[in-house]
Structures are given as structure tokens and as C-alpha cells.
Amino acid sequence: MKKFTKIIALALAIVLAFSLVACSNNGGNATDKVIKIAVPNDTTNEARALLLLQEAGIIKLKDGAGITATKNDIVENPYNVEIVEAEAAAIPQLLPDVDYAVINSNYAINAGLNPVKDSLFKEGSSSAYGNILAVKSGNENTDAVKALKAALESKQVADFIAEKYNGSVISTVDNPTDGFDSSVDYASLAGTTISVAASPTPHAEILEIVKDILAKKDITLDIQTYNDYVIPNTVVEDGTVLANYFQHTPYLDDFNAQQNTHIVSVGSIHVEPMGLYGGTQTTLDAVSGK
């Protein structure tokens, strides 16, 4: 009987040892709780979100996973994270239902969040994700586009971005202009209207500064706002709108490849660092092994 008892005790000790090892391999998360993290569901922004989570030490992606990474590329998941894919614009509304969410700064600002103060982890200001002015191929060198570009690349716009957003949005223009392009025949543009499709925040707000600049040359800027990532490109492709201002180049490249559109960048204006925000969790303790 004593021998049998010793065998049982040894077996229990082995089971306990394996349990402790498993907890250790799980990054210190000793429970089976699933940590839900919402991310954008479009190709490039999902990859960008996953790369952010990797930078934060929450997951590890397979070697070589880049701007086309998906949740299937996760090779290490020590905190039992479940990736919840959703339309980027809808993610702020999901915060009460998930532990964390990775949100584009434009949608965070629009939802009343402060990317600098409210995000728990934020990517750097990589110019690879600079938000661009884009037009249909063939229109890049028209006077209307050059006038719009010069106004967006102005010191007035750069100053507005710095003062208005205080680090939540960062200008990527190295040498701001006075708002005008000396090669443009502004007299021929007088009395005309330039149309631009844009996200409400911060793009349409920034374009209000551009509107004032162009008005000095008797040019009207028609700002059309959209809350999604598809229509602003389709209206440029079909010629309904001259330009758009809402996306970064990796997203545009993927959109062109998927939709067989012919839209090109004519300049990077600003970058919006993507951030990780707390939902039901208010700190990163649940994904830091604490």
C-alpha cells in the first residue's frame, strides 16, 4: 500500500511539474483565458497591426512575414491571443467587447481617443506608412494636381498638423512650400473647382487649410468625406473626383493589384502611428507575463 501511495505521489509531482513548465512556456499566463485583440481586416493594415503586436512582444510572426502577413503567420502565441478581424472604421466600437484593439489613428481620433495619451503601445513614425495624395495615372502633372500638392505640402499645413494633433499625426514633408508651385498657371485655374475624396479625420480637417490657400487663387476645393477605404479610390478611378487623401502607399499598391485600378501617389503628407488600445484591459499586464 505504501508503495502504491508513493507511485501516486510521484505521478502527481510529474503532472505538477509539466503544468508549471506549460505555464512558463505560456509567457507567464497561468490561465487558459483567451485574450481577444481586434485588428483591421484589410490586407496591409492587418499586417501592420500584427507587426505592431510583434514589436510589443505579444506574438511572434514567422520569419519574413511583412506587409502581407496574416494571423496564419503567427508562430508563437504565449498569451493565448485570438485575433479578431474587423473593418478598420468599426474597431473603436468593438473596444467594450475585446481585451485590446489596434486602431488607425484617424479612426481613434474620430472616436474621441487621443493616440498619444490613450494608446498603450504605439508604432514609430515610419514614412513607409505616410498618408498620400493620390490621383489616377496620367493626371500627376496637371496644373490642378500640382496646385493641390503644393498647398498640402505647405508650411501652413505642417504647422496646423503639429499644433492640432500634437504628435498623433506627424507631417512627413521635409521642405514645406509657401503653398504655391511656380510652374503652375494659376490664372488658368481661377474659377475652377478641384475635388478631393478624404477621410473625415484628420484628412478633411487638413484639407480645410488647403481650401483657404487655394481660395487665394480663386480656386474652389470640394472636399468629399468618406468613412471607408474603398469608395475614395473608386471615385478617383472613374473620374468622379480628381484626387484622394486617406491612404498609405502599401494599401494603395494592394488595392491596385486587387481591383485592377490605376491610381498613383504624388506625395506623402503625413503619418498616423497605429496604436494598441485597451478594451476590457486597461494595462498591458495581461500580455506581459505579469
PDB file of C-alpha atoms in Angstrom:
ATOM      1  CA  MET A   1       0.000   0.000   0.000  1.00  0.00           C
ATOM      2  CA  LYS A   2       2.833   2.382   0.895  1.00  0.00           C
ATOM      3  CA  LYS A   3       4.500   1.575  -2.426  1.00  0.00           C
ATOM      4  CA  PHE A   4       1.265   2.352  -4.291  1.00  0.00           C
ATOM      5  CA  THR A   5       0.928   5.649  -2.395  1.00  0.00           C
ATOM      6  CA  LYS A   6       4.473   6.622  -3.345  1.00  0.00           C
ATOM      7  CA  ILE A   7       3.723   5.871  -7.013  1.00  0.00           C
ATOM      8  CA  ILE A   8       0.598   8.085  -6.874  1.00  0.00           C
ATOM      9  CA  ALA A   9       2.551  10.897  -5.216  1.00  0.00           C
ATOM     10  CA  LEU A  10       5.304  10.633  -7.832  1.00  0.00           C
ATOM     11  CA  ALA A  11       2.740  10.750 -10.638  1.00  0.00           C
ATOM     12  CA  LEU A  12       1.123  13.856  -9.175  1.00  0.00           C
ATOM     13  CA  ALA A  13       4.516  15.503  -8.833  1.00  0.00           C
ATOM     14  CA  ILE A  14       5.268  14.816 -12.506  1.00  0.00           C
ATOM     15  CA  VAL A  15       1.894  16.233 -13.592  1.00  0.00           C
ATOM     16  CA  LEU A  16       2.519  19.344 -11.474  1.00  0.00           C
ATOM     17  CA  ALA A  17       5.982  19.790 -12.952  1.00  0.00           C
ATOM     18  CA  PHE A  18       4.632  19.586 -16.514  1.00  0.00           C
ATOM     19  CA  SER A  19       1.918  22.102 -15.593  1.00  0.00           C
ATOM     20  CA  LEU A  20       4.498  24.571 -14.314  1.00  0.00           C
ATOM     21  CA  VAL A  21       6.573  24.168 -17.463  1.00  0.00           C
ATOM     22  CA  ALA A  22       3.489  24.757 -19.610  1.00  0.00           C
ATOM     23  CA  CYS A  23       2.677  27.925 -17.682  1.00  0.00           C
ATOM     24  CA  SER A  24       6.244  29.104 -18.112  1.00  0.00           C
ATOM     25  CA  ASN A  25       6.110  28.457 -21.873  1.00  0.00           C
ATOM     26  CA  ASN A  26       2.869  30.399 -21.994  1.00  0.00           C
ATOM     27  CA  GLY A  27       4.704  33.601 -21.132  1.00  0.00           C
ATOM     28  CA  GLY A  28       3.688  33.513 -17.501  1.00  0.00           C
ATOM     29  CA  ASN A  29      -0.028  33.475 -18.300  1.00  0.00           C
ATOM     30  CA  ALA A  30      -1.084  30.711 -15.957  1.00  0.00           C
ATOM     31  CA  THR A  31      -4.721  30.678 -17.080  1.00  0.00           C
ATOM     32  CA  ASP A  32      -6.410  29.491 -20.251  1.00  0.00           C
ATOM     33  CA  LYS A  33      -8.095  32.875 -20.742  1.00  0.00           C
ATOM     34  CA  VAL A  34      -8.297  33.918 -24.367  1.00  0.00           C
ATOM     35  CA  ILE A  35      -7.027  37.451 -24.987  1.00  0.00           C
ATOM     36  CA  LYS A  36      -9.071  38.979 -27.807  1.00  0.00           C
ATOM     37  CA  ILE A  37      -7.356  41.648 -29.898  1.00  0.00           C
ATOM     38  CA  ALA A  38      -9.239  43.376 -32.707  1.00  0.00           C
ATOM     39  CA  VAL A  39      -7.259  44.358 -35.815  1.00  0.00           C
ATOM     40  CA  PRO A  40      -8.203  45.892 -39.196  1.00  0.00           C
ATOM     41  CA  ASN A  41      -9.271  43.288 -41.752  1.00  0.00           C
ATOM     42  CA  ASP A  42      -7.787  44.888 -44.893  1.00  0.00           C
ATOM     43  CA  THR A  43      -4.579  43.221 -46.046  1.00  0.00           C
ATOM     44  CA  THR A  44      -1.917  45.840 -45.379  1.00  0.00           C
ATOM     45  CA  ASN A  45      -3.384  47.301 -42.184  1.00  0.00           C
ATOM     46  CA  GLU A  46      -3.884  43.844 -40.673  1.00  0.00           C
ATOM     47  CA  ALA A  47      -0.255  43.048 -41.374  1.00  0.00           C
ATOM     48  CA  ARG A  48       0.772  46.390 -39.945  1.00  0.00           C
ATOM     49  CA  ALA A  49      -1.242  45.632 -36.796  1.00  0.00           C
ATOM     50  CA  LEU A  50       0.324  42.186 -36.437  1.00  0.00           C
ATOM     51  CA  LEU A  51       3.802  43.678 -36.834  1.00  0.00           C
ATOM     52  CA  LEU A  52       2.914  46.138 -34.075  1.00  0.00           C
ATOM     53  CA  LEU A  53       1.826  43.273 -31.794  1.00  0.00           C
ATOM     54  CA  GLN A  54       5.093  41.508 -32.548  1.00  0.00           C
ATOM     55  CA  GLU A  55       7.049  44.667 -31.715  1.00  0.00           C
ATOM     56  CA  ALA A  56       5.177  44.819 -28.412  1.00  0.00           C
ATOM     57  CA  GLY A  57       6.266  41.230 -27.638  1.00  0.00           C
ATOM     58  CA  ILE A  58       2.720  39.854 -27.673  1.00  0.00           C
ATOM     59  CA  ILE A  59       3.086  37.470 -30.631  1.00  0.00           C
ATOM     60  CA  LYS A  60       5.828  36.309 -32.969  1.00  0.00           C
ATOM     61  CA  LEU A  61       5.389  36.034 -36.732  1.00  0.00           C
ATOM     62  CA  LYS A  62       7.237  33.614 -38.967  1.00  0.00           C
ATOM     63  CA  ASP A  63      10.500  34.830 -40.439  1.00  0.00           C
ATOM     64  CA  GLY A  64       9.966  37.051 -43.466  1.00  0.00           C
ATOM     65  CA  ALA A  65       6.373  37.969 -42.618  1.00  0.00           C
ATOM     66  CA  GLY A  66       5.914  41.553 -43.722  1.00  0.00           C
ATOM     67  CA  ILE A  67       3.240  43.862 -45.052  1.00  0.00           C
ATOM     68  CA  THR A  68       1.144  40.918 -46.299  1.00  0.00           C
ATOM     69  CA  ALA A  69       1.239  38.989 -43.007  1.00  0.00           C
ATOM     70  CA  THR A  70      -1.973  37.417 -41.703  1.00  0.00           C
ATOM     71  CA  LYS A  71      -2.893  35.769 -38.418  1.00  0.00           C
ATOM     72  CA  ASN A  72      -1.921  32.446 -40.032  1.00  0.00           C
ATOM     73  CA  ASP A  73       1.701  33.658 -39.900  1.00  0.00           C
ATOM     74  CA  ILE A  74       1.736  33.709 -36.089  1.00  0.00           C
ATOM     75  CA  VAL A  75       4.236  31.087 -34.895  1.00  0.00           C
ATOM     76  CA  GLU A  76       4.409  31.979 -31.205  1.00  0.00           C
ATOM     77  CA  ASN A  77       1.349  32.965 -29.169  1.00  0.00           C
ATOM     78  CA  PRO A  78       2.371  32.825 -25.483  1.00  0.00           C
ATOM     79  CA  TYR A  79      -0.611  34.803 -24.191  1.00  0.00           C
ATOM     80  CA  ASN A  80      -3.319  32.808 -25.974  1.00  0.00           C
ATOM     81  CA  VAL A  81      -4.273  35.733 -28.216  1.00  0.00           C
ATOM     82  CA  GLU A  82      -7.275  35.478 -30.525  1.00  0.00           C
ATOM     83  CA  ILE A  83      -7.080  37.879 -33.462  1.00  0.00           C
ATOM     84  CA  VAL A  84     -10.488  39.423 -34.188  1.00  0.00           C
ATOM     85  CA  GLU A  85     -10.588  40.854 -37.712  1.00  0.00           C
ATOM     86  CA  ALA A  86     -12.961  43.766 -38.360  1.00  0.00           C
ATOM     87  CA  GLU A  87     -13.380  46.730 -40.672  1.00  0.00           C
ATOM     88  CA  ALA A  88     -10.928  49.415 -39.569  1.00  0.00           C
ATOM     89  CA  ALA A  89     -13.599  52.088 -39.133  1.00  0.00           C
ATOM     90  CA  ALA A  90     -15.653  49.849 -36.830  1.00  0.00           C
ATOM     91  CA  ILE A  91     -12.874  48.829 -34.438  1.00  0.00           C
ATOM     92  CA  PRO A  92     -13.279  51.671 -31.889  1.00  0.00           C
ATOM     93  CA  GLN A  93     -16.861  50.495 -31.314  1.00  0.00           C
ATOM     94  CA  LEU A  94     -15.549  46.993 -30.512  1.00  0.00           C
ATOM     95  CA  LEU A  95     -13.433  48.131 -27.550  1.00  0.00           C
ATOM     96  CA  PRO A  96     -16.045  47.124 -24.909  1.00  0.00           C
ATOM     97  CA  ASP A  97     -16.117  43.578 -26.347  1.00  0.00           C
ATOM     98  CA  VAL A  98     -12.395  42.820 -26.699  1.00  0.00           C
ATOM     99  CA  ASP A  99      -9.361  42.958 -24.443  1.00  0.00           C
ATOM    100  CA  TYR A 100      -7.383  45.183 -26.798  1.00  0.00           C
ATOM    101  CA  ALA A 101      -7.669  46.721 -30.245  1.00  0.00           C
ATOM    102  CA  VAL A 102      -5.186  48.009 -32.795  1.00  0.00           C
ATOM    103  CA  ILE A 103      -6.638  51.183 -34.274  1.00  0.00           C
ATOM    104  CA  ASN A 104      -5.557  53.512 -37.068  1.00  0.00           C
ATOM    105  CA  SER A 105      -5.014  56.977 -35.596  1.00  0.00           C
ATOM    106  CA  ASN A 106      -7.576  58.648 -37.870  1.00  0.00           C
ATOM    107  CA  TYR A 107     -10.322  56.369 -36.542  1.00  0.00           C
ATOM    108  CA  ALA A 108      -9.021  56.679 -32.978  1.00  0.00           C
ATOM    109  CA  ILE A 109      -9.163  60.474 -33.136  1.00  0.00           C
ATOM    110  CA  ASN A 110     -12.609  60.342 -34.735  1.00  0.00           C
ATOM    111  CA  ALA A 111     -13.795  58.174 -31.816  1.00  0.00           C
ATOM    112  CA  GLY A 112     -12.540  60.657 -29.221  1.00  0.00           C
ATOM    113  CA  LEU A 113      -9.351  58.767 -28.359  1.00  0.00           C
ATOM    114  CA  ASN A 114      -6.001  60.516 -28.005  1.00  0.00           C
ATOM    115  CA  PRO A 115      -3.330  58.364 -29.705  1.00  0.00           C
ATOM    116  CA  VAL A 116      -0.557  59.932 -27.636  1.00  0.00           C
ATOM    117  CA  LYS A 117      -2.247  59.660 -24.225  1.00  0.00           C
ATOM    118  CA  ASP A 118      -4.652  56.743 -24.624  1.00  0.00           C
ATOM    119  CA  SER A 119      -2.675  54.147 -26.595  1.00  0.00           C
ATOM    120  CA  LEU A 120      -0.863  51.526 -24.541  1.00  0.00           C
ATOM    121  CA  PHE A 121       1.712  50.896 -27.271  1.00  0.00           C
ATOM    122  CA  LYS A 122       2.339  52.853 -30.464  1.00  0.00           C
ATOM    123  CA  GLU A 123       4.388  52.279 -33.594  1.00  0.00           C
ATOM    124  CA  GLY A 124       7.084  54.721 -34.660  1.00  0.00           C
ATOM    125  CA  SER A 125       6.541  57.395 -37.285  1.00  0.00           C
ATOM    126  CA  SER A 126       7.681  55.243 -40.221  1.00  0.00           C
ATOM    127  CA  SER A 127       7.386  57.123 -43.514  1.00  0.00           C
ATOM    128  CA  ALA A 128       6.538  53.779 -45.144  1.00  0.00           C
ATOM    129  CA  TYR A 129       3.002  54.414 -43.924  1.00  0.00           C
ATOM    130  CA  GLY A 130       2.867  58.073 -44.906  1.00  0.00           C
ATOM    131  CA  ASN A 131      -0.629  59.139 -45.951  1.00  0.00           C
ATOM    132  CA  ILE A 132      -0.506  60.238 -49.551  1.00  0.00           C
ATOM    133  CA  LEU A 133      -2.193  62.461 -52.088  1.00  0.00           C
ATOM    134  CA  ALA A 134      -3.234  60.101 -54.899  1.00  0.00           C
ATOM    135  CA  VAL A 135      -4.652  60.584 -58.401  1.00  0.00           C
ATOM    136  CA  LYS A 136      -5.420  58.465 -61.425  1.00  0.00           C
ATOM    137  CA  SER A 137      -2.349  57.722 -63.517  1.00  0.00           C
ATOM    138  CA  GLY A 138      -1.981  60.370 -66.219  1.00  0.00           C
ATOM    139  CA  ASN A 139      -3.147  63.250 -64.032  1.00  0.00           C
ATOM    140  CA  GLU A 140       0.030  63.612 -61.957  1.00  0.00           C
ATOM    141  CA  ASN A 141       1.411  66.609 -63.856  1.00  0.00           C
ATOM    142  CA  THR A 142      -1.751  68.614 -64.437  1.00  0.00           C
ATOM    143  CA  ASP A 143      -1.804  72.118 -63.002  1.00  0.00           C
ATOM    144  CA  ALA A 144      -4.758  71.268 -60.761  1.00  0.00           C
ATOM    145  CA  VAL A 145      -2.897  68.374 -59.134  1.00  0.00           C
ATOM    146  CA  LYS A 146       0.335  70.341 -58.788  1.00  0.00           C
ATOM    147  CA  ALA A 147      -1.547  73.221 -57.174  1.00  0.00           C
ATOM    148  CA  LEU A 148      -3.252  70.837 -54.737  1.00  0.00           C
ATOM    149  CA  LYS A 149       0.044  69.123 -53.930  1.00  0.00           C
ATOM    150  CA  ALA A 150       1.862  72.408 -53.267  1.00  0.00           C
ATOM    151  CA  ALA A 151      -0.891  73.542 -50.916  1.00  0.00           C
ATOM    152  CA  LEU A 152      -0.812  70.230 -48.999  1.00  0.00           C
ATOM    153  CA  GLU A 153       2.971  70.452 -48.725  1.00  0.00           C
ATOM    154  CA  SER A 154       2.828  73.990 -47.358  1.00  0.00           C
ATOM    155  CA  LYS A 155       4.240  75.304 -44.108  1.00  0.00           C
ATOM    156  CA  GLN A 156       0.685  76.298 -43.163  1.00  0.00           C
ATOM    157  CA  VAL A 157      -0.391  72.651 -43.302  1.00  0.00           C
ATOM    158  CA  ALA A 158       2.716  71.387 -41.489  1.00  0.00           C
ATOM    159  CA  ASP A 159       2.168  73.934 -38.708  1.00  0.00           C
ATOM    160  CA  PHE A 160      -1.534  73.028 -38.463  1.00  0.00           C
ATOM    161  CA  ILE A 161      -0.706  69.316 -38.130  1.00  0.00           C
ATOM    162  CA  ALA A 162       1.841  69.978 -35.378  1.00  0.00           C
ATOM    163  CA  GLU A 163      -0.447  72.297 -33.409  1.00  0.00           C
ATOM    164  CA  LYS A 164      -3.742  70.468 -33.922  1.00  0.00           C
ATOM    165  CA  TYR A 165      -2.661  66.869 -33.345  1.00  0.00           C
ATOM    166  CA  ASN A 166       0.353  67.239 -31.034  1.00  0.00           C
ATOM    167  CA  GLY A 167       2.111  64.049 -32.136  1.00  0.00           C
ATOM    168  CA  SER A 168      -0.952  61.958 -33.003  1.00  0.00           C
ATOM    169  CA  VAL A 169      -0.406  62.948 -36.642  1.00  0.00           C
ATOM    170  CA  ILE A 170       3.086  63.829 -37.909  1.00  0.00           C
ATOM    171  CA  SER A 171       3.984  65.727 -41.080  1.00  0.00           C
ATOM    172  CA  THR A 172       6.276  63.848 -43.485  1.00  0.00           C
ATOM    173  CA  VAL A 173       7.028  66.899 -45.671  1.00  0.00           C
ATOM    174  CA  ASP A 174      10.743  67.690 -45.407  1.00  0.00           C
ATOM    175  CA  ASN A 175      10.750  71.073 -47.126  1.00  0.00           C
ATOM    176  CA  PRO A 176       7.378  72.807 -46.768  1.00  0.00           C
ATOM    177  CA  THR A 177       6.443  75.275 -49.513  1.00  0.00           C
ATOM    178  CA  ASP A 178       4.728  78.636 -49.301  1.00  0.00           C
ATOM    179  CA  GLY A 179       1.630  76.842 -50.598  1.00  0.00           C
ATOM    180  CA  PHE A 180       2.163  77.551 -54.284  1.00  0.00           C
ATOM    181  CA  ASP A 181       4.028  75.993 -57.230  1.00  0.00           C
ATOM    182  CA  SER A 182       5.814  78.468 -59.504  1.00  0.00           C
ATOM    183  CA  SER A 183       5.328  76.173 -62.525  1.00  0.00           C
ATOM    184  CA  VAL A 184       1.523  76.292 -62.247  1.00  0.00           C
ATOM    185  CA  ASP A 185      -0.582  78.683 -64.360  1.00  0.00           C
ATOM    186  CA  TYR A 186      -2.873  79.747 -61.518  1.00  0.00           C
ATOM    187  CA  ALA A 187      -4.655  82.276 -63.752  1.00  0.00           C
ATOM    188  CA  SER A 188      -5.971  79.444 -65.908  1.00  0.00           C
ATOM    189  CA  LEU A 189      -7.242  77.645 -62.797  1.00  0.00           C
ATOM    190  CA  ALA A 190      -9.100  80.677 -61.452  1.00  0.00           C
ATOM    191  CA  GLY A 191     -12.801  79.972 -61.143  1.00  0.00           C
ATOM    192  CA  THR A 192     -12.362  76.177 -61.269  1.00  0.00           C
ATOM    193  CA  THR A 193     -13.138  73.514 -58.673  1.00  0.00           C
ATOM    194  CA  ILE A 194     -10.764  70.766 -57.526  1.00  0.00           C
ATOM    195  CA  SER A 195     -12.449  67.759 -55.905  1.00  0.00           C
ATOM    196  CA  VAL A 196     -10.804  65.551 -53.280  1.00  0.00           C
ATOM    197  CA  ALA A 197     -12.115  62.431 -51.512  1.00  0.00           C
ATOM    198  CA  ALA A 198     -10.901  62.149 -47.922  1.00  0.00           C
ATOM    199  CA  SER A 199     -11.413  60.545 -44.530  1.00  0.00           C
ATOM    200  CA  PRO A 200     -13.137  62.911 -42.066  1.00  0.00           C
ATOM    201  CA  THR A 201     -10.256  62.942 -39.565  1.00  0.00           C
ATOM    202  CA  PRO A 202      -7.593  64.193 -39.956  1.00  0.00           C
ATOM    203  CA  HIS A 203      -7.594  64.413 -43.756  1.00  0.00           C
ATOM    204  CA  ALA A 204     -10.682  66.576 -44.303  1.00  0.00           C
ATOM    205  CA  GLU A 205      -9.598  68.832 -41.425  1.00  0.00           C
ATOM    206  CA  ILE A 206      -6.170  69.310 -43.017  1.00  0.00           C
ATOM    207  CA  LEU A 207      -7.795  69.996 -46.391  1.00  0.00           C
ATOM    208  CA  GLU A 208      -9.670  72.931 -44.842  1.00  0.00           C
ATOM    209  CA  ILE A 209      -6.272  74.669 -44.587  1.00  0.00           C
ATOM    210  CA  VAL A 210      -5.607  73.779 -48.216  1.00  0.00           C
ATOM    211  CA  LYS A 211      -9.013  75.182 -49.140  1.00  0.00           C
ATOM    212  CA  ASP A 212      -8.016  78.575 -47.740  1.00  0.00           C
ATOM    213  CA  ILE A 213      -4.699  78.534 -49.612  1.00  0.00           C
ATOM    214  CA  LEU A 214      -6.310  77.716 -52.971  1.00  0.00           C
ATOM    215  CA  ALA A 215      -9.040  80.289 -52.405  1.00  0.00           C
ATOM    216  CA  LYS A 216      -6.346  82.977 -52.643  1.00  0.00           C
ATOM    217  CA  LYS A 217      -6.007  81.984 -56.306  1.00  0.00           C
ATOM    218  CA  ASP A 218      -9.791  81.841 -56.806  1.00  0.00           C
ATOM    219  CA  ILE A 219      -9.749  78.026 -56.851  1.00  0.00           C
ATOM    220  CA  THR A 220     -12.540  76.167 -55.019  1.00  0.00           C
ATOM    221  CA  LEU A 221     -11.686  72.965 -53.157  1.00  0.00           C
ATOM    222  CA  ASP A 222     -14.558  70.474 -52.959  1.00  0.00           C
ATOM    223  CA  ILE A 223     -13.838  68.142 -50.015  1.00  0.00           C
ATOM    224  CA  GLN A 224     -15.860  64.918 -50.121  1.00  0.00           C
ATOM    225  CA  THR A 225     -15.653  62.807 -46.971  1.00  0.00           C
ATOM    226  CA  TYR A 226     -15.960  59.011 -46.760  1.00  0.00           C
ATOM    227  CA  ASN A 227     -15.705  56.625 -43.822  1.00  0.00           C
ATOM    228  CA  ASP A 228     -14.468  53.609 -45.765  1.00  0.00           C
ATOM    229  CA  TYR A 229     -11.302  52.657 -47.631  1.00  0.00           C
ATOM    230  CA  VAL A 230     -12.866  51.658 -50.969  1.00  0.00           C
ATOM    231  CA  ILE A 231     -15.037  54.455 -52.379  1.00  0.00           C
ATOM    232  CA  PRO A 232     -12.303  57.132 -52.258  1.00  0.00           C
ATOM    233  CA  ASN A 233     -10.305  55.058 -54.736  1.00  0.00           C
ATOM    234  CA  THR A 234     -13.207  54.050 -56.969  1.00  0.00           C
ATOM    235  CA  VAL A 235     -14.327  57.669 -57.442  1.00  0.00           C
ATOM    236  CA  VAL A 236     -10.787  58.641 -58.452  1.00  0.00           C
ATOM    237  CA  GLU A 237     -10.521  55.702 -60.833  1.00  0.00           C
ATOM    238  CA  ASP A 238     -13.814  56.514 -62.576  1.00  0.00           C
ATOM    239  CA  GLY A 239     -13.012  60.238 -62.769  1.00  0.00           C
ATOM    240  CA  THR A 240     -15.796  61.445 -60.486  1.00  0.00           C
ATOM    241  CA  VAL A 241     -13.172  63.006 -58.198  1.00  0.00           C
ATOM    242  CA  LEU A 242      -9.723  64.275 -59.171  1.00  0.00           C
ATOM    243  CA  ALA A 243      -7.748  63.091 -56.140  1.00  0.00           C
ATOM    244  CA  ASN A 244      -7.949  61.407 -52.776  1.00  0.00           C
ATOM    245  CA  TYR A 245      -6.180  61.783 -49.480  1.00  0.00           C
ATOM    246  CA  PHE A 246      -6.730  58.969 -46.965  1.00  0.00           C
ATOM    247  CA  GLN A 247      -4.358  56.030 -47.515  1.00  0.00           C
ATOM    248  CA  HIS A 248      -0.731  54.948 -47.404  1.00  0.00           C
ATOM    249  CA  THR A 249       1.237  53.509 -50.316  1.00  0.00           C
ATOM    250  CA  PRO A 250       1.216  49.823 -49.233  1.00  0.00           C
ATOM    251  CA  TYR A 251      -2.588  49.937 -49.077  1.00  0.00           C
ATOM    252  CA  LEU A 252      -2.804  51.644 -52.486  1.00  0.00           C
ATOM    253  CA  ASP A 253      -0.450  49.111 -54.071  1.00  0.00           C
ATOM    254  CA  ASP A 254      -2.560  46.235 -52.774  1.00  0.00           C
ATOM    255  CA  PHE A 255      -5.790  47.957 -53.871  1.00  0.00           C
ATOM    256  CA  ASN A 256      -4.473  48.472 -57.405  1.00  0.00           C
ATOM    257  CA  ALA A 257      -3.395  44.837 -57.620  1.00  0.00           C
ATOM    258  CA  GLN A 258      -6.718  43.518 -56.339  1.00  0.00           C
ATOM    259  CA  GLN A 259      -9.043  45.909 -58.181  1.00  0.00           C
ATOM    260  CA  ASN A 260      -7.036  46.492 -61.374  1.00  0.00           C
ATOM    261  CA  THR A 261      -7.144  50.246 -60.771  1.00  0.00           C
ATOM    262  CA  HIS A 262      -4.532  52.752 -61.922  1.00  0.00           C
ATOM    263  CA  ILE A 263      -4.042  55.173 -59.069  1.00  0.00           C
ATOM    264  CA  VAL A 264      -0.651  56.655 -58.191  1.00  0.00           C
ATOM    265  CA  SER A 265       0.849  58.629 -55.328  1.00  0.00           C
ATOM    266  CA  VAL A 266       2.008  62.182 -55.976  1.00  0.00           C
ATOM    267  CA  GLY A 267       3.331  62.866 -52.485  1.00  0.00           C
ATOM    268  CA  SER A 268       3.416  61.799 -48.842  1.00  0.00           C
ATOM    269  CA  ILE A 269       1.846  64.345 -46.497  1.00  0.00           C
ATOM    270  CA  HIS A 270       1.666  62.878 -43.004  1.00  0.00           C
ATOM    271  CA  VAL A 271       1.872  59.687 -40.988  1.00  0.00           C
ATOM    272  CA  GLU A 272      -0.558  58.433 -38.347  1.00  0.00           C
ATOM    273  CA  PRO A 273       1.174  55.990 -35.978  1.00  0.00           C
ATOM    274  CA  MET A 274      -1.047  52.969 -35.353  1.00  0.00           C
ATOM    275  CA  GLY A 275      -1.732  52.244 -31.690  1.00  0.00           C
ATOM    276  CA  LEU A 276      -2.767  49.431 -29.356  1.00  0.00           C
ATOM    277  CA  TYR A 277      -5.659  50.474 -27.114  1.00  0.00           C
ATOM    278  CA  GLY A 278      -7.168  48.858 -24.055  1.00  0.00           C
ATOM    279  CA  GLY A 279     -10.691  47.482 -24.202  1.00  0.00           C
ATOM    280  CA  THR A 280     -11.660  45.417 -21.179  1.00  0.00           C
ATOM    281  CA  GLN A 281      -7.989  45.588 -20.185  1.00  0.00           C
ATOM    282  CA  THR A 282      -6.586  48.926 -19.055  1.00  0.00           C
ATOM    283  CA  THR A 283      -2.895  47.942 -18.963  1.00  0.00           C
ATOM    284  CA  LEU A 284      -0.610  45.565 -20.846  1.00  0.00           C
ATOM    285  CA  ASP A 285      -0.267  43.272 -17.824  1.00  0.00           C
ATOM    286  CA  ALA A 286      -2.389  40.535 -19.450  1.00  0.00           C
ATOM    287  CA  VAL A 287       0.101  40.272 -22.312  1.00  0.00           C
ATOM    288  CA  SER A 288       3.336  40.972 -20.456  1.00  0.00           C
ATOM    289  CA  GLY A 289       3.604  37.917 -18.211  1.00  0.00           C
ATOM    290  CA  LYS A 290       2.781  39.876 -15.050  1.00  0.00           C
TER     291      LYS A 290
END
